[in-house]
Amino acid sequence: KSVKNTAQITKAMQLVAAAKMKKAQDQASNGRAYAEMLNKVLVNLKENAEEGVHPFFSEGKGNKTLVLLIASDKGLCGALNTNLFKKLITTQFEGDVEYVTIGKKAVQAINRLRRTLLADFPIKDPAKFAEVRAVGRFIQEKFRSGDYKKVFVVFNNFINTVTVVPTIE
């Protein structure tokens, strides 16, 4: 009887996990087409805009680099965060580097690596637009201040359930 009960509980847990996985996949996939089109529009604008038309279309005046690091809040996700942090460590940024983080694991990694943490934004999944807008505004203000030459975003790019690629843009 106890084996049957354990099997029932395990089956229920599998169904819940499958539903959560499907929801996460749908969230990742639904925004992909929009993000790709928006990126194409921005690249096209940058290529066709005259120099100095907009401050975001040229390198900043400062000598520092600002890095937005996006990682998970929880562990137990295999090498997801580990691969992201390895990519971050092996990348050479120019000038002094300061970090803005989203996710508890990102904060822990920056502190463990003894890097300069400028700000942390504790955003829960699924992210609300107002929370993400606050991050965007913060980074825009920092770039406009003239202290930073470039801004990079470090994140895990979801391809499918088996493939997640650590990306720096």
C-alpha atoms as an extended CHARMM CRD file, in Angstrom:
* protein
*
       169  EXT
         1         1  LYS       CA              0.0000000000        0.0000000000        0.0000000000  PROA      1               0.0000000000
         2         2  SER       CA              2.7990000000        2.4720000000        0.8770000000  PROA      2               0.0000000000
         3         3  VAL       CA              4.5280000000        1.7400000000       -2.4610000000  PROA      3               0.0000000000
         4         4  LYS       CA              1.2700000000        2.5370000000       -4.2920000000  PROA      4               0.0000000000
         5         5  ASN       CA              0.8810000000        5.7820000000       -2.3490000000  PROA      5               0.0000000000
         6         6  THR       CA              4.4720000000        6.7840000000       -3.1240000000  PROA      6               0.0000000000
         7         7  ALA       CA              3.8960000000        5.9950000000       -6.8120000000  PROA      7               0.0000000000
         8         8  GLN       CA              0.7620000000        8.1580000000       -6.8410000000  PROA      8               0.0000000000
         9         9  ILE       CA              2.5930000000       11.0670000000       -5.2050000000  PROA      9               0.0000000000
        10        10  THR       CA              5.5040000000       10.7060000000       -7.6510000000  PROA      10              0.0000000000
        11        11  LYS       CA              3.1070000000       10.6700000000      -10.6110000000  PROA      11              0.0000000000
        12        12  ALA       CA              1.3770000000       13.8130000000       -9.3210000000  PROA      12              0.0000000000
        13        13  MET       CA              4.7330000000       15.5540000000       -8.8830000000  PROA      13              0.0000000000
        14        14  GLN       CA              5.7060000000       14.6120000000      -12.4490000000  PROA      14              0.0000000000
        15        15  LEU       CA              2.4730000000       16.1030000000      -13.8020000000  PROA      15              0.0000000000
        16        16  VAL       CA              3.0140000000       19.3470000000      -11.8820000000  PROA      16              0.0000000000
        17        17  ALA       CA              6.6260000000       19.5620000000      -13.0860000000  PROA      17              0.0000000000
        18        18  ALA       CA              5.5550000000       18.9300000000      -16.6870000000  PROA      18              0.0000000000
        19        19  ALA       CA              2.9310000000       21.6850000000      -16.4780000000  PROA      19              0.0000000000
        20        20  LYS       CA              5.4740000000       24.1480000000      -15.0470000000  PROA      20              0.0000000000
        21        21  MET       CA              7.9910000000       23.2100000000      -17.7360000000  PROA      21              0.0000000000
        22        22  LYS       CA              5.4290000000       23.7390000000      -20.4950000000  PROA      22              0.0000000000
        23        23  LYS       CA              4.5090000000       27.1470000000      -19.0580000000  PROA      23              0.0000000000
        24        24  ALA       CA              8.1800000000       28.2040000000      -18.9040000000  PROA      24              0.0000000000
        25        25  GLN       CA              8.7820000000       27.0070000000      -22.4850000000  PROA      25              0.0000000000
        26        26  ASP       CA              5.7640000000       28.9370000000      -23.7340000000  PROA      26              0.0000000000
        27        27  GLN       CA              6.9470000000       32.1100000000      -21.9840000000  PROA      27              0.0000000000
        28        28  ALA       CA             10.3970000000       31.7970000000      -23.5400000000  PROA      28              0.0000000000
        29        29  SER       CA              9.0490000000       31.0200000000      -27.0050000000  PROA      29              0.0000000000
        30        30  ASN       CA              6.2490000000       33.6080000000      -27.1070000000  PROA      30              0.0000000000
        31        31  GLY       CA              8.5600000000       36.6090000000      -26.7880000000  PROA      31              0.0000000000
        32        32  ARG       CA             11.2220000000       35.3380000000      -29.1860000000  PROA      32              0.0000000000
        33        33  ALA       CA              9.6850000000       36.5970000000      -32.4570000000  PROA      33              0.0000000000
        34        34  TYR       CA              9.0310000000       40.0350000000      -30.9740000000  PROA      34              0.0000000000
        35        35  ALA       CA             12.5600000000       40.2940000000      -29.5570000000  PROA      35              0.0000000000
        36        36  GLU       CA             14.1630000000       39.2330000000      -32.8460000000  PROA      36              0.0000000000
        37        37  MET       CA             12.1420000000       41.7550000000      -34.8550000000  PROA      37              0.0000000000
        38        38  LEU       CA             12.8780000000       44.5320000000      -32.3480000000  PROA      38              0.0000000000
        39        39  ASN       CA             16.5910000000       43.6930000000      -32.5170000000  PROA      39              0.0000000000
        40        40  LYS       CA             16.5170000000       43.8340000000      -36.3350000000  PROA      40              0.0000000000
        41        41  VAL       CA             14.7970000000       47.2290000000      -36.2250000000  PROA      41              0.0000000000
        42        42  LEU       CA             17.3650000000       48.6110000000      -33.7760000000  PROA      42              0.0000000000
        43        43  VAL       CA             20.3170000000       47.2780000000      -35.7860000000  PROA      43              0.0000000000
        44        44  ASN       CA             18.8250000000       48.7850000000      -38.9610000000  PROA      44              0.0000000000
        45        45  LEU       CA             18.3000000000       52.1220000000      -37.2020000000  PROA      45              0.0000000000
        46        46  LYS       CA             21.8710000000       52.1500000000      -35.9290000000  PROA      46              0.0000000000
        47        47  GLU       CA             23.3160000000       51.3230000000      -39.3410000000  PROA      47              0.0000000000
        48        48  ASN       CA             21.3040000000       54.0260000000      -41.1020000000  PROA      48              0.0000000000
        49        49  ALA       CA             21.4620000000       56.7570000000      -38.4700000000  PROA      49              0.0000000000
        50        50  GLU       CA             23.9540000000       59.5780000000      -38.7080000000  PROA      50              0.0000000000
        51        51  GLU       CA             26.7160000000       59.7210000000      -36.1190000000  PROA      51              0.0000000000
        52        52  GLY       CA             25.6530000000       61.5080000000      -32.9400000000  PROA      52              0.0000000000
        53        53  VAL       CA             21.8960000000       61.3550000000      -33.6540000000  PROA      53              0.0000000000
        54        54  HSD       CA             21.2340000000       59.4220000000      -30.4600000000  PROA      54              0.0000000000
        55        55  PRO       CA             23.5950000000       58.7010000000      -27.5570000000  PROA      55              0.0000000000
        56        56  PHE       CA             22.6980000000       54.9840000000      -27.5370000000  PROA      56              0.0000000000
        57        57  PHE       CA             23.9120000000       54.5130000000      -31.1290000000  PROA      57              0.0000000000
        58        58  SER       CA             27.5320000000       55.3180000000      -30.3020000000  PROA      58              0.0000000000
        59        59  GLU       CA             30.0880000000       54.3420000000      -27.7040000000  PROA      59              0.0000000000
        60        60  GLY       CA             30.0200000000       56.2360000000      -24.4610000000  PROA      60              0.0000000000
        61        61  LYS       CA             32.5900000000       58.7750000000      -23.4030000000  PROA      61              0.0000000000
        62        62  GLY       CA             33.7570000000       57.0700000000      -20.2230000000  PROA      62              0.0000000000
        63        63  ASN       CA             36.3680000000       54.4020000000      -19.6780000000  PROA      63              0.0000000000
        64        64  LYS       CA             34.2660000000       51.9280000000      -17.6650000000  PROA      64              0.0000000000
        65        65  THR       CA             32.1020000000       49.0240000000      -18.8100000000  PROA      65              0.0000000000
        66        66  LEU       CA             28.6800000000       48.2440000000      -17.3470000000  PROA      66              0.0000000000
        67        67  VAL       CA             27.5400000000       44.6070000000      -17.3370000000  PROA      67              0.0000000000
        68        68  LEU       CA             23.9590000000       43.4940000000      -16.6570000000  PROA      68              0.0000000000
        69        69  LEU       CA             24.1250000000       39.8780000000      -15.4210000000  PROA      69              0.0000000000
        70        70  ILE       CA             20.8640000000       37.9120000000      -15.4670000000  PROA      70              0.0000000000
        71        71  ALA       CA             20.7970000000       34.5460000000      -13.6660000000  PROA      71              0.0000000000
        72        72  SER       CA             18.3140000000       32.3990000000      -11.7700000000  PROA      72              0.0000000000
        73        73  ASP       CA             17.1510000000       32.8150000000       -8.1850000000  PROA      73              0.0000000000
        74        74  LYS       CA             17.4460000000       29.1370000000       -7.3380000000  PROA      74              0.0000000000
        75        75  GLY       CA             19.9450000000       26.3630000000       -7.9000000000  PROA      75              0.0000000000
        76        76  LEU       CA             19.3060000000       22.7520000000       -8.8450000000  PROA      76              0.0000000000
        77        77  CYS       CA             19.2750000000       23.6160000000      -12.5330000000  PROA      77              0.0000000000
        78        78  GLY       CA             22.3210000000       21.6860000000      -13.6410000000  PROA      78              0.0000000000
        79        79  ALA       CA             25.0560000000       23.6980000000      -15.2780000000  PROA      79              0.0000000000
        80        80  LEU       CA             22.7620000000       26.5940000000      -16.2780000000  PROA      80              0.0000000000
        81        81  ASN       CA             24.3210000000       29.1730000000      -13.9770000000  PROA      81              0.0000000000
        82        82  THR       CA             27.7720000000       27.5550000000      -13.9310000000  PROA      82              0.0000000000
        83        83  ASN       CA             28.1400000000       27.8300000000      -17.7120000000  PROA      83              0.0000000000
        84        84  LEU       CA             26.9230000000       31.4330000000      -17.6210000000  PROA      84              0.0000000000
        85        85  PHE       CA             29.4740000000       32.3970000000      -14.9570000000  PROA      85              0.0000000000
        86        86  LYS       CA             32.2780000000       30.5830000000      -16.8060000000  PROA      86              0.0000000000
        87        87  LYS       CA             31.4300000000       32.6230000000      -19.9200000000  PROA      87              0.0000000000
        88        88  LEU       CA             31.4640000000       35.8010000000      -17.8260000000  PROA      88              0.0000000000
        89        89  ILE       CA             34.8300000000       34.9970000000      -16.2360000000  PROA      89              0.0000000000
        90        90  THR       CA             36.5140000000       34.1450000000      -19.5530000000  PROA      90              0.0000000000
        91        91  THR       CA             35.2860000000       37.3070000000      -21.2820000000  PROA      91              0.0000000000
        92        92  GLN       CA             37.6840000000       40.2380000000      -21.2300000000  PROA      92              0.0000000000
        93        93  PHE       CA             35.8810000000       43.5750000000      -20.9240000000  PROA      93              0.0000000000
        94        94  GLU       CA             37.8170000000       46.7930000000      -21.4500000000  PROA      94              0.0000000000
        95        95  GLY       CA             38.3670000000       49.2810000000      -18.6510000000  PROA      95              0.0000000000
        96        96  ASP       CA             36.9450000000       49.0380000000      -15.1570000000  PROA      96              0.0000000000
        97        97  VAL       CA             33.8690000000       46.7990000000      -15.0190000000  PROA      97              0.0000000000
        98        98  GLU       CA             30.8470000000       47.3660000000      -12.8000000000  PROA      98              0.0000000000
        99        99  TYR       CA             27.9050000000       44.9890000000      -12.5330000000  PROA      99              0.0000000000
       100       100  VAL       CA             24.1390000000       45.2350000000      -12.2500000000  PROA      100             0.0000000000
       101       101  THR       CA             22.4490000000       41.9390000000      -11.4230000000  PROA      101             0.0000000000
       102       102  ILE       CA             19.0880000000       40.2520000000      -11.6660000000  PROA      102             0.0000000000
       103       103  GLY       CA             18.7380000000       37.0040000000       -9.7070000000  PROA      103             0.0000000000
       104       104  LYS       CA             20.1230000000       35.7580000000       -6.4020000000  PROA      104             0.0000000000
       105       105  LYS       CA             22.7100000000       33.5020000000       -8.0370000000  PROA      105             0.0000000000
       106       106  ALA       CA             24.0760000000       36.4710000000      -10.0060000000  PROA      106             0.0000000000
       107       107  VAL       CA             24.5830000000       38.4980000000       -6.8210000000  PROA      107             0.0000000000
       108       108  GLN       CA             26.2760000000       35.5520000000       -5.1330000000  PROA      108             0.0000000000
       109       109  ALA       CA             28.6230000000       35.0550000000       -8.1010000000  PROA      109             0.0000000000
       110       110  ILE       CA             29.6250000000       38.7260000000       -8.2690000000  PROA      110             0.0000000000
       111       111  ASN       CA             30.2850000000       38.7930000000       -4.5210000000  PROA      111             0.0000000000
       112       112  ARG       CA             32.2490000000       35.5190000000       -4.6950000000  PROA      112             0.0000000000
       113       113  LEU       CA             34.3510000000       36.8830000000       -7.5740000000  PROA      113             0.0000000000
       114       114  ARG       CA             34.9000000000       40.1350000000       -5.6300000000  PROA      114             0.0000000000
       115       115  ARG       CA             33.6720000000       42.3070000000       -8.4710000000  PROA      115             0.0000000000
       116       116  THR       CA             32.0630000000       45.7480000000       -8.1430000000  PROA      116             0.0000000000
       117       117  LEU       CA             28.2910000000       45.3900000000       -7.7050000000  PROA      117             0.0000000000
       118       118  LEU       CA             26.5460000000       48.6160000000       -8.6040000000  PROA      118             0.0000000000
       119       119  ALA       CA             22.9440000000       47.4880000000       -8.1040000000  PROA      119             0.0000000000
       120       120  ASP       CA             20.7880000000       44.3960000000       -7.6770000000  PROA      120             0.0000000000
       121       121  PHE       CA             17.2110000000       44.0760000000       -8.9010000000  PROA      121             0.0000000000
       122       122  PRO       CA             15.2870000000       41.1980000000       -7.2580000000  PROA      122             0.0000000000
       123       123  ILE       CA             12.8390000000       40.4080000000      -10.0730000000  PROA      123             0.0000000000
       124       124  LYS       CA             10.6560000000       37.3170000000       -9.7350000000  PROA      124             0.0000000000
       125       125  ASP       CA              9.5570000000       35.1620000000      -12.6570000000  PROA      125             0.0000000000
       126       126  PRO       CA              7.4410000000       35.9730000000      -14.5940000000  PROA      126             0.0000000000
       127       127  ALA       CA              8.8860000000       39.4730000000      -14.7530000000  PROA      127             0.0000000000
       128       128  LYS       CA              6.5150000000       42.4230000000      -14.6740000000  PROA      128             0.0000000000
       129       129  PHE       CA              7.0800000000       45.1840000000      -17.2280000000  PROA      129             0.0000000000
       130       130  ALA       CA              7.3760000000       47.8630000000      -14.5200000000  PROA      130             0.0000000000
       131       131  GLU       CA             10.1870000000       45.9400000000      -12.8040000000  PROA      131             0.0000000000
       132       132  VAL       CA             12.1180000000       45.4600000000      -16.0330000000  PROA      132             0.0000000000
       133       133  ARG       CA             11.5530000000       49.1010000000      -17.0000000000  PROA      133             0.0000000000
       134       134  ALA       CA             13.2090000000       50.1560000000      -13.7260000000  PROA      134             0.0000000000
       135       135  VAL       CA             16.3100000000       48.1510000000      -14.6820000000  PROA      135             0.0000000000
       136       136  GLY       CA             16.3300000000       49.6930000000      -18.1640000000  PROA      136             0.0000000000
       137       137  ARG       CA             16.0060000000       53.2110000000      -16.8250000000  PROA      137             0.0000000000
       138       138  PHE       CA             18.7790000000       52.6510000000      -14.2990000000  PROA      138             0.0000000000
       139       139  ILE       CA             21.1660000000       51.4020000000      -16.9950000000  PROA      139             0.0000000000
       140       140  GLN       CA             20.2000000000       54.2160000000      -19.3870000000  PROA      140             0.0000000000
       141       141  GLU       CA             20.8960000000       56.8360000000      -16.7030000000  PROA      141             0.0000000000
       142       142  LYS       CA             24.2610000000       55.2790000000      -15.9320000000  PROA      142             0.0000000000
       143       143  PHE       CA             25.2350000000       55.2270000000      -19.6260000000  PROA      143             0.0000000000
       144       144  ARG       CA             24.0790000000       58.8020000000      -20.1730000000  PROA      144             0.0000000000
       145       145  SER       CA             26.1310000000       59.9570000000      -17.1820000000  PROA      145             0.0000000000
       146       146  GLY       CA             29.2080000000       59.5800000000      -19.3770000000  PROA      146             0.0000000000
       147       147  ASP       CA             31.0900000000       57.2030000000      -17.0870000000  PROA      147             0.0000000000
       148       148  TYR       CA             30.5950000000       54.1220000000      -19.2640000000  PROA      148             0.0000000000
       149       149  LYS       CA             31.9230000000       53.3310000000      -22.7040000000  PROA      149             0.0000000000
       150       150  LYS       CA             29.8500000000       50.1920000000      -23.3150000000  PROA      150             0.0000000000
       151       151  VAL       CA             26.9910000000       48.2180000000      -21.7660000000  PROA      151             0.0000000000
       152       152  PHE       CA             26.7920000000       44.4240000000      -22.0490000000  PROA      152             0.0000000000
       153       153  VAL       CA             23.9960000000       42.0320000000      -21.1250000000  PROA      153             0.0000000000
       154       154  VAL       CA             25.0060000000       38.5370000000      -19.9710000000  PROA      154             0.0000000000
       155       155  PHE       CA             22.1810000000       35.9660000000      -19.9970000000  PROA      155             0.0000000000
       156       156  ASN       CA             21.1930000000       32.3940000000      -20.8140000000  PROA      156             0.0000000000
       157       157  ASN       CA             19.6240000000       32.2570000000      -24.2760000000  PROA      157             0.0000000000
       158       158  PHE       CA             16.8930000000       29.5740000000      -24.2800000000  PROA      158             0.0000000000
       159       159  ILE       CA             16.9560000000       27.5700000000      -27.5240000000  PROA      159             0.0000000000
       160       160  ASN       CA             14.9520000000       24.5150000000      -26.3920000000  PROA      160             0.0000000000
       161       161  THR       CA             14.6190000000       22.4030000000      -23.2570000000  PROA      161             0.0000000000
       162       162  VAL       CA             17.9580000000       20.7010000000      -23.8940000000  PROA      162             0.0000000000
       163       163  THR       CA             19.9380000000       23.6770000000      -25.1930000000  PROA      163             0.0000000000
       164       164  VAL       CA             20.5680000000       26.9190000000      -23.3190000000  PROA      164             0.0000000000
       165       165  VAL       CA             23.4330000000       29.0580000000      -24.6120000000  PROA      165             0.0000000000
       166       166  PRO       CA             25.2690000000       31.5620000000      -22.3540000000  PROA      166             0.0000000000
       167       167  THR       CA             25.2340000000       34.8200000000      -24.3430000000  PROA      167             0.0000000000
       168       168  ILE       CA             26.8750000000       38.2320000000      -24.0760000000  PROA      168             0.0000000000
       169       169  GLU       CA             25.4390000000       41.0980000000      -26.1250000000  PROA      169             0.0000000000
